[in-house]
CSV table of C-alpha atoms in Angstrom, one decimal:
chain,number,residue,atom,x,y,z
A,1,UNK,CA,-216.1,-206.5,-40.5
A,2,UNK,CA,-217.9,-210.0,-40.1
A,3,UNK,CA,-221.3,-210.6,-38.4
A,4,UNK,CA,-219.9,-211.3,-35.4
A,5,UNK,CA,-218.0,-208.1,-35.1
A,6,UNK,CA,-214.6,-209.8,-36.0
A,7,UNK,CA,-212.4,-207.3,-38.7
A,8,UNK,CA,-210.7,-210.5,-40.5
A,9,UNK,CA,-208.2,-208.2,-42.1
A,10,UNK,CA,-206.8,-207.1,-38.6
A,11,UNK,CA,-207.3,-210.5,-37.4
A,12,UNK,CA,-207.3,-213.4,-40.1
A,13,UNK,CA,-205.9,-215.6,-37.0
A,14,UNK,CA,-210.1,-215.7,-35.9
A,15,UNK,CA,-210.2,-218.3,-39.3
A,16,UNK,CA,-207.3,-220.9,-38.6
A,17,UNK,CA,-208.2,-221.3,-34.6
A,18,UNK,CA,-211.6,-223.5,-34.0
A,19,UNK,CA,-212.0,-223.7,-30.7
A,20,UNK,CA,-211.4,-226.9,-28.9
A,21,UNK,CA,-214.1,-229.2,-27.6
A,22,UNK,CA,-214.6,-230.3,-24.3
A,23,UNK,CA,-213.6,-234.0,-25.8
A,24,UNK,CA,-209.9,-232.2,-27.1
A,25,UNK,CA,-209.4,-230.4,-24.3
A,26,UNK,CA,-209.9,-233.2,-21.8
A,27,UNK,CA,-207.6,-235.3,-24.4
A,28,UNK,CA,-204.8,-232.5,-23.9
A,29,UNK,CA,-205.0,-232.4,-19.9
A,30,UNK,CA,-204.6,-236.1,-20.2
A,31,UNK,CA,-201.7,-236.0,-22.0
A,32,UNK,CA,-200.1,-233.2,-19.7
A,33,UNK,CA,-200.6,-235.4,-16.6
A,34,UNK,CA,-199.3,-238.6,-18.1
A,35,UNK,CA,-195.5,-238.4,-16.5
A,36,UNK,CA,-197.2,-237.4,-13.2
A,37,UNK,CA,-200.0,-240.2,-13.4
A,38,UNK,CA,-197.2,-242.5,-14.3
A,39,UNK,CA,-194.8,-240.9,-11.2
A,40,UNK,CA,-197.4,-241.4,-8.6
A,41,UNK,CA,-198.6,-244.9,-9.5
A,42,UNK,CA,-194.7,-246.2,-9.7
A,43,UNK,CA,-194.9,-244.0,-6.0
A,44,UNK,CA,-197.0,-246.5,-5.1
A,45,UNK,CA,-196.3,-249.6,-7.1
A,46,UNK,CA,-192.3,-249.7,-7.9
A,47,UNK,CA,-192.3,-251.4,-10.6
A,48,UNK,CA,-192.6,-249.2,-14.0
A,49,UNK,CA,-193.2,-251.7,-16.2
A,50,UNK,CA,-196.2,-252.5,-14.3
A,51,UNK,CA,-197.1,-248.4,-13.7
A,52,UNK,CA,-197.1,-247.9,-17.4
A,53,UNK,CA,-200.0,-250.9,-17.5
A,54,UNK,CA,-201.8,-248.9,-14.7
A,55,UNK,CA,-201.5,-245.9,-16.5
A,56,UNK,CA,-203.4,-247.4,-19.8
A,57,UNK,CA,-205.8,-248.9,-17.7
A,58,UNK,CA,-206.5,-245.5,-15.6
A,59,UNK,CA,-206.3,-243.3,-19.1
A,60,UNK,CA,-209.3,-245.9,-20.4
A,61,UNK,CA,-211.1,-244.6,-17.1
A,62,UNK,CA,-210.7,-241.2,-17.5
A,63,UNK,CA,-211.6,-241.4,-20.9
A,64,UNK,CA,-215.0,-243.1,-20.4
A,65,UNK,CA,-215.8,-241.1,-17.0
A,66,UNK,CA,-214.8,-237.5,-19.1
A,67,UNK,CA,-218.3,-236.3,-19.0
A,68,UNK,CA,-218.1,-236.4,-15.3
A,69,UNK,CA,-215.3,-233.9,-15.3
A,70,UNK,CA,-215.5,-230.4,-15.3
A,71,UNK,CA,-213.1,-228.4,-17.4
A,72,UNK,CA,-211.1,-226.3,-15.2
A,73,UNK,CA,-211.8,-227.6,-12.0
A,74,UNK,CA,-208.5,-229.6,-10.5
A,75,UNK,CA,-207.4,-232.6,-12.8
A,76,UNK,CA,-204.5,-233.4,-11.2
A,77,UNK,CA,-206.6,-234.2,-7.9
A,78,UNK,CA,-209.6,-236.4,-10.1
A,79,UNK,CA,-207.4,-238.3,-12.3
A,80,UNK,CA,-205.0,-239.4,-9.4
A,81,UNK,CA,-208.0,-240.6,-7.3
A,82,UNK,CA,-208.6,-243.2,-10.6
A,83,UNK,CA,-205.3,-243.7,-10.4
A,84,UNK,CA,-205.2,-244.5,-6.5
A,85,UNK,CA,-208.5,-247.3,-7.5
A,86,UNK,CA,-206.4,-249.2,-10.4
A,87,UNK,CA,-203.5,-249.4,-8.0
A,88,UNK,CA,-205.6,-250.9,-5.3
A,89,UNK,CA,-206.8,-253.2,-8.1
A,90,UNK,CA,-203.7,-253.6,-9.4
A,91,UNK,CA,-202.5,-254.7,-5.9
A,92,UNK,CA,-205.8,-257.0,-4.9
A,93,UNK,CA,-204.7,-258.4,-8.6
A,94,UNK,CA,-201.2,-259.3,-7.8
A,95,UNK,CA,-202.5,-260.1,-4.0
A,96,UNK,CA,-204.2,-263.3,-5.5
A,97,UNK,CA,-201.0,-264.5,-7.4
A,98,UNK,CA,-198.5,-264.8,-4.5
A,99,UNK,CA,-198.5,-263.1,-1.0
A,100,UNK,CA,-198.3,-258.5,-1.1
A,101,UNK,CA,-197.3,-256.7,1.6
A,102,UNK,CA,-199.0,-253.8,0.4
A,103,UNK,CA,-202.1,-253.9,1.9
A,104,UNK,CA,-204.9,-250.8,0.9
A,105,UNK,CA,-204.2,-249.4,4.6
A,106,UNK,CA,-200.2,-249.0,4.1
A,107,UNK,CA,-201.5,-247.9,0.4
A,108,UNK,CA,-203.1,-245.2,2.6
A,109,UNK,CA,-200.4,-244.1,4.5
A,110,UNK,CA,-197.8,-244.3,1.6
A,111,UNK,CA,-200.4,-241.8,-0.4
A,112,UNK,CA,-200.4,-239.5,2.3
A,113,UNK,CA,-196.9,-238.7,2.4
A,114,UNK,CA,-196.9,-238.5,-1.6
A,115,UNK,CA,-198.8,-234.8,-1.8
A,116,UNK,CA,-195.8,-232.9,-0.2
A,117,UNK,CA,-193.4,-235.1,-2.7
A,118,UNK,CA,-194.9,-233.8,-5.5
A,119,UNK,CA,-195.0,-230.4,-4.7
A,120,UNK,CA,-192.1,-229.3,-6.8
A,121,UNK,CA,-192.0,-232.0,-9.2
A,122,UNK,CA,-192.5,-230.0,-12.1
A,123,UNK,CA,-189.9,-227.7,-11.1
A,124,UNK,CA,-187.5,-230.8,-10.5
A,125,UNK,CA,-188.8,-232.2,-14.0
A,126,UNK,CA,-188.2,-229.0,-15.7
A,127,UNK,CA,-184.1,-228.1,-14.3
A,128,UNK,CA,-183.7,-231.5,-15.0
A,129,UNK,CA,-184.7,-231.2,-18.9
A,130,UNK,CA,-182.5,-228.1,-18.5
A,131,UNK,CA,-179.9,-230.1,-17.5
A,132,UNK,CA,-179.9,-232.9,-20.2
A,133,UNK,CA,-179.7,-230.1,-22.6
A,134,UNK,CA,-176.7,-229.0,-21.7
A,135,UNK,CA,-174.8,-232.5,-21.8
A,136,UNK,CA,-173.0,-233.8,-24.7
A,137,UNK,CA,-174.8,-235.4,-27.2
A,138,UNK,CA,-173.2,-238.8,-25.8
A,139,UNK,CA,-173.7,-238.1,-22.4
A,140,UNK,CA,-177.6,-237.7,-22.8
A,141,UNK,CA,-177.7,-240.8,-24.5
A,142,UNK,CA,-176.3,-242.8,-21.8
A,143,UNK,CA,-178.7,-240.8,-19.4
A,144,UNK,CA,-181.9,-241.6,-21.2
A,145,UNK,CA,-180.6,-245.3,-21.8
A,146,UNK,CA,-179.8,-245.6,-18.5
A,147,UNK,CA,-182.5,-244.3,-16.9
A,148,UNK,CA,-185.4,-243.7,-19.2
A,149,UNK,CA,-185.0,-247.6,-20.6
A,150,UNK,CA,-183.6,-248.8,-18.4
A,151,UNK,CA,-181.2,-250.5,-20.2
A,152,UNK,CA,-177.9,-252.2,-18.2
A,153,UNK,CA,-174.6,-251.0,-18.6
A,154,UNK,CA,-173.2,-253.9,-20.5
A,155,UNK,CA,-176.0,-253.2,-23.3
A,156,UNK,CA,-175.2,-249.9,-23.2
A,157,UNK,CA,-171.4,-250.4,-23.1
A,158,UNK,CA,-172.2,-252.5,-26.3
A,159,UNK,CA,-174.0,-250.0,-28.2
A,160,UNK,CA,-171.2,-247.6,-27.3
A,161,UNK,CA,-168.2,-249.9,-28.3
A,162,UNK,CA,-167.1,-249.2,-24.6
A,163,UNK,CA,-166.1,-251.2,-21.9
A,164,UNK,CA,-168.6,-251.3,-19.2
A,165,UNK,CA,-166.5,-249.6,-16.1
A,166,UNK,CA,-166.5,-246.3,-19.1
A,167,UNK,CA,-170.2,-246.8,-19.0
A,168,UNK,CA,-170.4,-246.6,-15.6
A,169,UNK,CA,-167.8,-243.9,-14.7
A,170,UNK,CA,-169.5,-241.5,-17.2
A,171,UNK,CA,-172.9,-241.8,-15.8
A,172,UNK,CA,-171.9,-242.5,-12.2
């Protein structure tokens, strides 16, 4: 037995697992959140290009305000009310440029209908990674180019050696 009670030959595990600091932990509930940050500020945005940009600006938030947090109280709920502030910047931002019709009280009212949208996204999130998995290898490809990058049929047609209308009966 060690000092602290700990029989190392019943349990060698105790040397390989250092227990995370507050600074690790709040790095992994980050990460964990960033596809439902991103989902809820392209909710409220549109435009993913420009969600991904409000995402790296929010993460530098929640990174300098982690002190404030509290380890196991609700993430989700904190990190999304950042989230709501850089899209209201975002939005005053983009204001400026040429004329928005999202103004912060229709910001308002769209936020209040996203809660019950949400609800089962990780369920939705997780039979769709179900899903991909069973698909030809092919077939997943055209998926994620589709729709993860976005990319247009024609470039994907090209990458396929396919004519487009293929490219768009498989996916569609």
């Amino acid at each position: 037995r060690s000092r602290i009670g700990i029989n190392l030959q019943e349990d060698p595990s105790f040397l390989y697992e250092q227990p995370m600091t507050d600074g690790e932990e709040f790095a992994q509930l980050i990460t964990l959140h960033q596809q439902r940050l991103h989902a809820h500020i392209f909710s409220l945005i549109g435009d993913s290009n420009a969600a991904w940009d409000v995402l790296q600006e929010t993460n530098l938030i929640l990174w300098a305000k982690r002190d404030e947090f509290q380890i196991g109280t609700n993430f989700r709920a904190w990190s999304h009310s950042f989230a709501r502030f850089q899209v209201m910047a975002f939005l005053r931002d983009k204001s400026r440029e040429r004329l928005s019709l999202l103004t912060p009280e229709i910001l308002e009212k769209m936020e209040a209908e996203i809660p019950s949208e949400f609800e089962h996204y990780d369920k939705r999130l997780n039979a769709l990674s179900a899903c991909l998995q069973n698909l030809a290898p092919t077939a997943t490809k055209l998926v994620q180019w589709h729709y993860k990058e976005q990319l247009s049929l024609l470039k994907i047609s090209k990458r396929l050696s396919m004519g487009a209308n293929a490219v768009k009966q498989a996916l569609f």
